[in-house]
PDB file of C-alpha atoms and ligand atoms in Angstrom:
ATOM      1  CA  MET Z  24       0.000   0.000   0.000  1.00 67.00           C
ATOM      2  CA  MET Z  25       1.299   3.456  -0.907  1.00 79.00           C
ATOM      3  CA  ALA Z  26       1.826   5.862   1.984  1.00 82.00           C
ATOM      4  CA  LYS Z  27      -0.266   9.030   2.027  1.00 82.00           C
ATOM      5  CA  LEU Z  28       1.968  12.051   1.423  1.00 88.00           C
ATOM      6  CA  THR Z  29       1.369  15.600   2.602  1.00 84.00           C
ATOM      7  CA  LEU Z  30       2.180  17.586  -0.557  1.00 81.00           C
ATOM      8  CA  GLN Z  31       2.772  21.346  -0.613  1.00 76.00           C
ATOM      9  CA  PRO Z  32       0.533  23.277  -3.064  1.00 72.00           C
ATOM     10  CA  GLU Z  33       3.324  23.993  -5.594  1.00 70.00           C
ATOM     11  CA  ALA Z  34       4.061  20.263  -5.841  1.00 73.00           C
ATOM     12  CA  ARG Z  35       0.684  19.738  -7.501  1.00 69.00           C
ATOM     13  CA  GLY Z  36       1.192  22.454 -10.125  1.00 67.00           C
ATOM     14  CA  LEU Z  37       2.650  22.496 -13.616  1.00 65.00           C
ATOM     15  CA  GLY Z  38       5.960  24.338 -13.026  1.00 80.00           C
ATOM     16  CA  MET Z  39       9.514  22.977 -12.791  1.00 88.00           C
ATOM     17  CA  THR Z  40       8.605  21.266  -9.517  1.00 89.00           C
ATOM     18  CA  GLY Z  41       5.049  20.226 -10.341  1.00 92.00           C
ATOM     19  CA  GLN Z  42       3.378  16.969 -11.325  1.00 94.00           C
ATOM     20  CA  ARG Z  43       4.158  17.373 -15.007  1.00 94.00           C
ATOM     21  CA  ALA Z  44       7.910  17.488 -14.261  1.00 96.00           C
ATOM     22  CA  ARG Z  45       7.618  14.232 -12.250  1.00 97.00           C
ATOM     23  CA  ASP Z  46       5.612  12.613 -15.057  1.00 97.00           C
ATOM     24  CA  ARG Z  47       8.396  13.473 -17.507  1.00 97.00           C
ATOM     25  CA  LEU Z  48      10.999  11.969 -15.158  1.00 98.00           C
ATOM     26  CA  VAL Z  49       8.963   8.752 -14.922  1.00 98.00           C
ATOM     27  CA  GLN Z  50       8.736   8.617 -18.723  1.00 98.00           C
ATOM     28  CA  ARG Z  51      12.506   8.963 -18.926  1.00 98.00           C
ATOM     29  CA  LEU Z  52      13.062   6.235 -16.319  1.00 98.00           C
ATOM     30  CA  ARG Z  53      10.834   3.925 -18.381  1.00 98.00           C
ATOM     31  CA  GLU Z  54      12.878   4.673 -21.496  1.00 98.00           C
ATOM     32  CA  GLN Z  55      16.040   3.876 -19.519  1.00 97.00           C
ATOM     33  CA  GLY Z  56      14.728   0.406 -18.644  1.00 98.00           C
ATOM     34  CA  ILE Z  57      12.985   0.788 -15.279  1.00 98.00           C
ATOM     35  CA  ARG Z  58      10.024  -1.614 -15.358  1.00 97.00           C
ATOM     36  CA  ASP Z  59       8.646  -1.910 -11.810  1.00 98.00           C
ATOM     37  CA  GLU Z  60       5.354   0.022 -11.783  1.00 98.00           C
ATOM     38  CA  ARG Z  61       5.416   0.321  -7.975  1.00 98.00           C
ATOM     39  CA  VAL Z  62       8.759   2.127  -8.146  1.00 98.00           C
ATOM     40  CA  LEU Z  63       7.620   4.363 -11.026  1.00 98.00           C
ATOM     41  CA  LEU Z  64       4.428   5.296  -9.141  1.00 98.00           C
ATOM     42  CA  ALA Z  65       6.348   6.130  -5.948  1.00 98.00           C
ATOM     43  CA  MET Z  66       8.900   8.280  -7.786  1.00 98.00           C
ATOM     44  CA  GLY Z  67       6.157   9.928  -9.822  1.00 97.00           C
ATOM     45  CA  THR Z  68       4.427  10.921  -6.580  1.00 96.00           C
ATOM     46  CA  LEU Z  69       7.259  11.899  -4.236  1.00 97.00           C
ATOM     47  CA  PRO Z  70       8.387  15.572  -4.575  1.00 97.00           C
ATOM     48  CA  ARG Z  71      12.164  15.176  -5.102  1.00 98.00           C
ATOM     49  CA  HIS Z  72      12.579  18.967  -5.110  1.00 97.00           C
ATOM     50  CA  GLN Z  73      11.739  18.989  -1.382  1.00 96.00           C
ATOM     51  CA  PHE Z  74      14.922  16.938  -0.766  1.00 98.00           C
ATOM     52  CA  ILE Z  75      17.344  19.496  -2.205  1.00 97.00           C
ATOM     53  CA  ASP Z  76      18.213  23.146  -1.658  1.00 95.00           C
ATOM     54  CA  GLU Z  77      15.675  25.616  -3.057  1.00 93.00           C
ATOM     55  CA  ALA Z  78      18.346  27.119  -5.314  1.00 94.00           C
ATOM     56  CA  LEU Z  79      18.549  23.790  -7.178  1.00 95.00           C
ATOM     57  CA  ALA Z  80      14.828  22.937  -7.085  1.00 95.00           C
ATOM     58  CA  SER Z  81      14.322  23.705 -10.784  1.00 94.00           C
ATOM     59  CA  ARG Z  82      16.744  20.853 -11.595  1.00 96.00           C
ATOM     60  CA  ALA Z  83      15.113  18.343  -9.246  1.00 97.00           C
ATOM     61  CA  TYR Z  84      13.505  16.287 -12.029  1.00 97.00           C
ATOM     62  CA  GLU Z  85      16.539  16.031 -14.270  1.00 96.00           C
ATOM     63  CA  ASP Z  86      18.001  12.540 -14.166  1.00 96.00           C
ATOM     64  CA  THR Z  87      21.161  13.641 -12.379  1.00 96.00           C
ATOM     65  CA  ALA Z  88      22.843  13.554  -8.958  1.00 96.00           C
ATOM     66  CA  LEU Z  89      22.892  16.970  -7.235  1.00 97.00           C
ATOM     67  CA  PRO Z  90      24.941  18.410  -4.350  1.00 97.00           C
ATOM     68  CA  ILE Z  91      23.265  18.463  -0.907  1.00 97.00           C
ATOM     69  CA  GLY Z  92      26.139  20.126   0.990  1.00 96.00           C
ATOM     70  CA  LEU Z  93      28.988  18.772   3.161  1.00 96.00           C
ATOM     71  CA  GLY Z  94      30.502  17.163   0.062  1.00 95.00           C
ATOM     72  CA  GLN Z  95      27.560  14.774  -0.400  1.00 96.00           C
ATOM     73  CA  THR Z  96      25.005  14.228  -3.181  1.00 96.00           C
ATOM     74  CA  ILE Z  97      21.425  13.089  -3.658  1.00 97.00           C
ATOM     75  CA  SER Z  98      21.678  10.054  -5.952  1.00 96.00           C
ATOM     76  CA  GLN Z  99      20.651  10.203  -9.610  1.00 96.00           C
ATOM     77  CA  PRO Z 100      16.952   9.206  -9.983  1.00 98.00           C
ATOM     78  CA  TRP Z 101      17.801   6.310 -12.312  1.00 98.00           C
ATOM     79  CA  VAL Z 102      20.153   4.858  -9.672  1.00 97.00           C
ATOM     80  CA  VAL Z 103      17.472   5.212  -6.961  1.00 98.00           C
ATOM     81  CA  ALA Z 104      14.958   3.505  -9.258  1.00 98.00           C
ATOM     82  CA  ARG Z 105      17.335   0.689 -10.218  1.00 98.00           C
ATOM     83  CA  MET Z 106      18.379  -0.013  -6.612  1.00 98.00           C
ATOM     84  CA  THR Z 107      14.779   0.054  -5.403  1.00 98.00           C
ATOM     85  CA  GLU Z 108      13.726  -2.270  -8.223  1.00 98.00           C
ATOM     86  CA  ALA Z 109      16.577  -4.637  -7.298  1.00 97.00           C
ATOM     87  CA  LEU Z 110      15.396  -4.640  -3.689  1.00 97.00           C
ATOM     88  CA  LEU Z 111      11.790  -5.471  -4.642  1.00 97.00           C
ATOM     89  CA  GLU Z 112      12.337  -8.181  -7.234  1.00 94.00           C
ATOM     90  CA  HIS Z 113      11.804 -11.117  -4.853  1.00 91.00           C
ATOM     91  CA  GLY Z 114       8.716  -9.492  -3.281  1.00 94.00           C
ATOM     92  CA  LEU Z 115       8.096  -6.320  -1.260  1.00 97.00           C
ATOM     93  CA  PRO Z 116      10.339  -6.414   1.839  1.00 98.00           C
ATOM     94  CA  ARG Z 117       8.508  -5.495   5.059  1.00 98.00           C
ATOM     95  CA  ARG Z 118      11.465  -3.930   6.930  1.00 98.00           C
ATOM     96  CA  VAL Z 119      14.417  -2.260   5.215  1.00 98.00           C
ATOM     97  CA  LEU Z 120      17.636  -0.691   6.542  1.00 99.00           C
ATOM     98  CA  GLU Z 121      19.272   2.070   4.503  1.00 98.00           C
ATOM     99  CA  ILE Z 122      22.893   3.109   5.093  1.00 98.00           C
ATOM    100  CA  GLY Z 123      23.534   6.746   4.093  1.00 98.00           C
ATOM    101  CA  THR Z 124      20.371   8.822   4.611  1.00 98.00           C
ATOM    102  CA  GLY Z 125      21.841  11.853   2.806  1.00 98.00           C
ATOM    103  CA  SER Z 126      18.930  13.969   1.574  1.00 98.00           C
ATOM    104  CA  GLY Z 127      16.426  11.353   2.729  1.00 98.00           C
ATOM    105  CA  TYR Z 128      15.040  10.821  -0.787  1.00 98.00           C
ATOM    106  CA  GLN Z 129      15.845   7.097  -1.139  1.00 98.00           C
ATOM    107  CA  ALA Z 130      14.404   6.388   2.323  1.00 98.00           C
ATOM    108  CA  ALA Z 131      11.282   8.362   1.391  1.00 98.00           C
ATOM    109  CA  VAL Z 132      10.845   6.384  -1.851  1.00 98.00           C
ATOM    110  CA  LEU Z 133      10.915   3.148   0.168  1.00 98.00           C
ATOM    111  CA  ALA Z 134       8.503   4.510   2.793  1.00 98.00           C
ATOM    112  CA  THR Z 135       6.134   5.657   0.031  1.00 98.00           C
ATOM    113  CA  LEU Z 136       6.013   2.009  -1.087  1.00 98.00           C
ATOM    114  CA  GLY Z 137       4.613   1.118   2.340  1.00 97.00           C
ATOM    115  CA  ILE Z 138       7.905  -0.345   3.632  1.00 98.00           C
ATOM    116  CA  GLU Z 139       8.994   0.135   7.266  1.00 98.00           C
ATOM    117  CA  VAL Z 140      12.244   2.071   6.787  1.00 98.00           C
ATOM    118  CA  HIS Z 141      15.230   2.416   9.125  1.00 98.00           C
ATOM    119  CA  THR Z 142      18.052   4.691   7.980  1.00 98.00           C
ATOM    120  CA  VAL Z 143      21.515   5.535   9.361  1.00 98.00           C
ATOM    121  CA  GLU Z 144      23.586   8.647   8.509  1.00 98.00           C
ATOM    122  CA  ARG Z 145      27.047   9.608   9.810  1.00 98.00           C
ATOM    123  CA  ILE Z 146      26.688  13.406   9.246  1.00 98.00           C
ATOM    124  CA  ASP Z 147      24.413  14.887  11.899  1.00 98.00           C
ATOM    125  CA  GLU Z 148      23.553  18.034   9.949  1.00 98.00           C
ATOM    126  CA  LEU Z 149      22.281  16.053   6.943  1.00 98.00           C
ATOM    127  CA  LEU Z 150      20.267  13.767   9.180  1.00 98.00           C
ATOM    128  CA  ARG Z 151      18.534  16.692  10.919  1.00 98.00           C
ATOM    129  CA  THR Z 152      17.487  18.163   7.570  1.00 98.00           C
ATOM    130  CA  ALA Z 153      16.271  14.787   6.308  1.00 98.00           C
ATOM    131  CA  ARG Z 154      14.196  14.260   9.469  1.00 98.00           C
ATOM    132  CA  ARG Z 155      12.509  17.626   8.949  1.00 98.00           C
ATOM    133  CA  ARG Z 156      11.569  16.569   5.399  1.00 98.00           C
ATOM    134  CA  PHE Z 157      10.146  13.239   6.588  1.00 98.00           C
ATOM    135  CA  ARG Z 158       7.982  15.149   9.096  1.00 98.00           C
ATOM    136  CA  GLN Z 159       6.781  17.653   6.492  1.00 97.00           C
ATOM    137  CA  LEU Z 160       5.717  14.843   4.180  1.00 97.00           C
ATOM    138  CA  GLY Z 161       4.092  12.846   6.971  1.00 97.00           C
ATOM    139  CA  LEU Z 162       6.487   9.901   6.483  1.00 98.00           C
ATOM    140  CA  ASP Z 163       7.177   7.661   9.466  1.00 97.00           C
ATOM    141  CA  ILE Z 164      10.884   6.720   9.110  1.00 98.00           C
ATOM    142  CA  ARG Z 165      13.219   5.590  11.913  1.00 98.00           C
ATOM    143  CA  SER Z 166      16.632   7.219  11.739  1.00 98.00           C
ATOM    144  CA  ARG Z 167      19.893   7.132  13.639  1.00 98.00           C
ATOM    145  CA  HIS Z 168      23.092   9.182  13.712  1.00 98.00           C
ATOM    146  CA  ASP Z 169      25.882   6.600  13.616  1.00 98.00           C
ATOM    147  CA  ASP Z 170      28.502   4.856  11.519  1.00 98.00           C
ATOM    148  CA  GLY Z 171      26.300   2.724   9.274  1.00 98.00           C
ATOM    149  CA  ARG Z 172      29.087   0.254   8.534  1.00 98.00           C
ATOM    150  CA  LEU Z 173      27.878  -1.390  11.721  1.00 97.00           C
ATOM    151  CA  GLY Z 174      24.273  -1.600  10.486  1.00 98.00           C
ATOM    152  CA  TRP Z 175      21.629  -1.169  13.195  1.00 98.00           C
ATOM    153  CA  PRO Z 176      22.012  -4.258  15.412  1.00 98.00           C
ATOM    154  CA  GLU Z 177      19.216  -3.335  17.874  1.00 98.00           C
ATOM    155  CA  HIS Z 178      16.630  -3.431  15.076  1.00 98.00           C
ATOM    156  CA  ALA Z 179      18.044  -6.392  13.099  1.00 98.00           C
ATOM    157  CA  PRO Z 180      17.270  -8.605  11.314  1.00 98.00           C
ATOM    158  CA  PHE Z 181      16.020  -6.810   8.188  1.00 98.00           C
ATOM    159  CA  ASP Z 182      14.337  -8.206   5.066  1.00 98.00           C
ATOM    160  CA  ALA Z 183      16.631  -6.026   2.977  1.00 98.00           C
ATOM    161  CA  ILE Z 184      19.534  -3.592   3.374  1.00 98.00           C
ATOM    162  CA  ILE Z 185      20.407  -0.868   0.870  1.00 98.00           C
ATOM    163  CA  VAL Z 186      23.793   0.844   1.085  1.00 98.00           C
ATOM    164  CA  THR Z 187      23.979   4.208  -0.709  1.00 98.00           C
ATOM    165  CA  ALA Z 188      27.703   4.927  -0.254  1.00 97.00           C
ATOM    166  CA  GLY Z 189      30.544   2.890  -1.753  1.00 96.00           C
ATOM    167  CA  GLY Z 190      32.872   0.825   0.425  1.00 94.00           C
ATOM    168  CA  ALA Z 191      36.080  -0.932  -0.650  1.00 94.00           C
ATOM    169  CA  ALA Z 192      34.496  -4.237   0.408  1.00 95.00           C
ATOM    170  CA  LEU Z 193      31.197  -5.567   1.743  1.00 97.00           C
ATOM    171  CA  GLU Z 194      30.557  -5.004   5.450  1.00 97.00           C
ATOM    172  CA  PRO Z 195      30.146  -8.311   7.341  1.00 96.00           C
ATOM    173  CA  ALA Z 196      27.658  -6.628   9.740  1.00 98.00           C
ATOM    174  CA  HIS Z 197      25.269  -5.952   6.849  1.00 98.00           C
ATOM    175  CA  LEU Z 198      25.068  -9.591   5.752  1.00 97.00           C
ATOM    176  CA  ALA Z 199      24.801 -10.661   9.390  1.00 97.00           C
ATOM    177  CA  GLN Z 200      21.761  -8.406   9.918  1.00 98.00           C
ATOM    178  CA  LEU Z 201      19.670  -9.959   7.100  1.00 98.00           C
ATOM    179  CA  VAL Z 202      16.930 -12.549   7.578  1.00 98.00           C
ATOM    180  CA  GLU Z 203      17.320 -15.820   5.677  1.00 97.00           C
ATOM    181  CA  GLY Z 204      16.294 -14.990   2.103  1.00 97.00           C
ATOM    182  CA  GLY Z 205      17.133 -11.321   2.764  1.00 98.00           C
ATOM    183  CA  ILE Z 206      18.605  -9.029   0.107  1.00 98.00           C
ATOM    184  CA  LEU Z 207      21.604  -6.676   0.303  1.00 98.00           C
ATOM    185  CA  VAL Z 208      22.103  -4.086  -2.450  1.00 98.00           C
ATOM    186  CA  ALA Z 209      25.420  -2.251  -2.160  1.00 98.00           C
ATOM    187  CA  PRO Z 210      28.014  -0.451  -4.309  1.00 97.00           C
ATOM    188  CA  VAL Z 211      31.417  -2.031  -3.727  1.00 97.00           C
ATOM    189  CA  GLY Z 212      34.935  -1.186  -4.929  1.00 94.00           C
ATOM    190  CA  GLY Z 213      37.008   1.951  -5.192  1.00 77.00           C
ATOM    191  CA  GLY Z 214      36.834   4.775  -7.773  1.00 71.00           C
ATOM    192  CA  SER Z 215      36.016   3.782 -11.346  1.00 79.00           C
ATOM    193  CA  ALA Z 216      35.906   0.085 -10.376  1.00 90.00           C
ATOM    194  CA  GLN Z 217      32.744   0.500  -8.283  1.00 95.00           C
ATOM    195  CA  ARG Z 218      30.068  -2.149  -8.992  1.00 97.00           C
ATOM    196  CA  LEU Z 219      26.505  -2.411  -7.738  1.00 97.00           C
ATOM    197  CA  LEU Z 220      26.087  -5.840  -6.129  1.00 98.00           C
ATOM    198  CA  ARG Z 221      22.971  -7.676  -5.054  1.00 98.00           C
ATOM    199  CA  LEU Z 222      23.481 -10.433  -2.506  1.00 98.00           C
ATOM    200  CA  ARG Z 223      20.963 -12.867  -1.096  1.00 97.00           C
ATOM    201  CA  ARG Z 224      21.437 -14.649   2.203  1.00 97.00           C
ATOM    202  CA  HIS Z 225      20.530 -18.363   2.141  1.00 97.00           C
ATOM    203  CA  ALA Z 226      20.545 -20.994   4.891  1.00 95.00           C
ATOM    204  CA  ASP Z 227      23.775 -22.415   3.471  1.00 96.00           C
ATOM    205  CA  GLY Z 228      25.569 -19.301   2.226  1.00 95.00           C
ATOM    206  CA  VAL Z 229      25.234 -16.177   0.087  1.00 97.00           C
ATOM    207  CA  SER Z 230      24.556 -15.735  -3.650  1.00 97.00           C
ATOM    208  CA  GLN Z 231      25.797 -12.667  -5.521  1.00 97.00           C
ATOM    209  CA  GLU Z 232      24.899 -10.809  -8.741  1.00 98.00           C
ATOM    210  CA  ASP Z 233      26.691  -7.891 -10.384  1.00 97.00           C
ATOM    211  CA  LEU Z 234      24.148  -5.233 -11.480  1.00 96.00           C
ATOM    212  CA  GLY Z 235      26.683  -3.021 -13.258  1.00 95.00           C
ATOM    213  CA  ALA Z 236      29.008  -0.034 -12.836  1.00 94.00           C
ATOM    214  CA  VAL Z 237      27.980   2.834 -10.532  1.00 94.00           C
ATOM    215  CA  VAL Z 238      29.504   5.927  -8.921  1.00 92.00           C
ATOM    216  CA  PHE Z 239      28.737   6.668  -5.263  1.00 94.00           C
ATOM    217  CA  VAL Z 240      30.359   8.904  -2.649  1.00 94.00           C
ATOM    218  CA  PRO Z 241      32.576   6.860  -0.293  1.00 95.00           C
ATOM    219  CA  LEU Z 242      31.366   4.936   2.737  1.00 97.00           C
ATOM    220  CA  LEU Z 243      33.406   6.583   5.520  1.00 97.00           C
ATOM    221  CA  ALA Z 244      34.288   5.567   9.064  1.00 97.00           C
ATOM    222  CA  GLY Z 245      33.068   7.361  12.175  1.00 96.00           C
ATOM    223  CA  VAL Z 246      30.560  10.159  12.642  1.00 97.00           C
ATOM    224  CA  GLN Z 247      30.605  13.906  11.961  1.00 96.00           C
TER     225      GLN Z 247
HETATM  226  N1  SAH M 305      20.500   7.834   0.011  1.00 55.67           N
HETATM  227  C1  SAH M 305      20.951   9.213  -0.129  1.00 55.67           C
HETATM  228  C2  SAH M 305      22.288   9.261  -0.855  1.00 55.67           C
HETATM  229  C3  SAH M 305      23.219  10.186  -0.164  1.00 55.67           C
HETATM  230  S1  SAH M 305      24.927  10.061  -0.574  1.00 55.67           S
HETATM  231  C4  SAH M 305      19.896  10.063  -0.792  1.00 55.67           C
HETATM  232  O1  SAH M 305      18.873   9.521  -1.232  1.00 55.67           O
HETATM  233  O2  SAH M 305      20.050  11.271  -0.843  1.00 55.67           O
HETATM  234  C5  SAH M 305      25.537   8.938   0.639  1.00 55.67           C
HETATM  235  C6  SAH M 305      25.390   9.313   2.093  1.00 55.67           C
HETATM  236  O3  SAH M 305      26.045   8.291   2.850  1.00 55.67           O
HETATM  237  C7  SAH M 305      26.044  10.628   2.526  1.00 55.67           C
HETATM  238  O4  SAH M 305      25.102  11.435   3.163  1.00 55.67           O
HETATM  239  C8  SAH M 305      27.146  10.189   3.487  1.00 55.67           C
HETATM  240  O5  SAH M 305      27.355  11.098   4.562  1.00 55.67           O
HETATM  241  C9  SAH M 305      26.603   8.884   3.995  1.00 55.67           C
HETATM  242  N2  SAH M 305      27.600   7.971   4.554  1.00 55.67           N
HETATM  243  C10 SAH M 305      28.867   7.718   4.139  1.00 55.67           C
HETATM  244  N3  SAH M 305      29.469   6.818   4.934  1.00 55.67           N
HETATM  245  C11 SAH M 305      28.553   6.476   5.893  1.00 55.67           C
HETATM  246  C12 SAH M 305      28.562   5.596   7.026  1.00 55.67           C
HETATM  247  N4  SAH M 305      29.643   4.883   7.355  1.00 55.67           N
HETATM  248  N5  SAH M 305      27.445   5.509   7.760  1.00 55.67           N
HETATM  249  C13 SAH M 305      26.333   6.230   7.476  1.00 55.67           C
HETATM  250  N6  SAH M 305      26.270   7.083   6.436  1.00 55.67           N
HETATM  251  C14 SAH M 305      27.360   7.206   5.650  1.00 55.67           C
END
């Protein structure tokens, strides 16, 4: 079931941040191979411009990553769509952990799909802004200021974990905090060698697929 969003009046209009702009983005995502109608509906509904600085709002529905301050970015819509699609392919997960809240957009997309979302961010200032956005939109998302390389042990296990910053290797804590049958989607590898991996935890081990090349900001240690 889709969550009910509290939209601001301008988000319903026809301008650069209105419904027509979101419809065009959805059309573009379709052309770029995104097939999951649930994901397209969520991204066609959620006001991405409310997750970036007002000065950049007119570019919110371009298919591009944008700066959100403190050296971080909101991911490119196609990447958000592809990762979300990869997470949903074996059925809608009930509880998901996101590592790297950033702007809050990816977490909000998942919550809009009716998923119970937990998200961890290491930069306090970004997390505070994201929490304000969740409140404004009426989205119930659990968040924590911490080093997400450790996952969120107190709330584990999760049906799926999505990592939105790139580490040199997979984090053992993430695989350990999945239910049996659970999915981990994570960018792994340094610089231009970064690959998006999907792993599935089984009773007798882990299976792995390579979903292609990606570029994410680095997964860093400690908090700020
Ligand atoms: N999902 C975000 C993408 C933000 S970019 C969005 O939709 O906007 C990645 C984010 O991961 C940054 O905000 C960065 O501060 C955060 N990050 C990097 N390393 C981290 C870590 N170890 N734990 C938690 N967050 C981390």
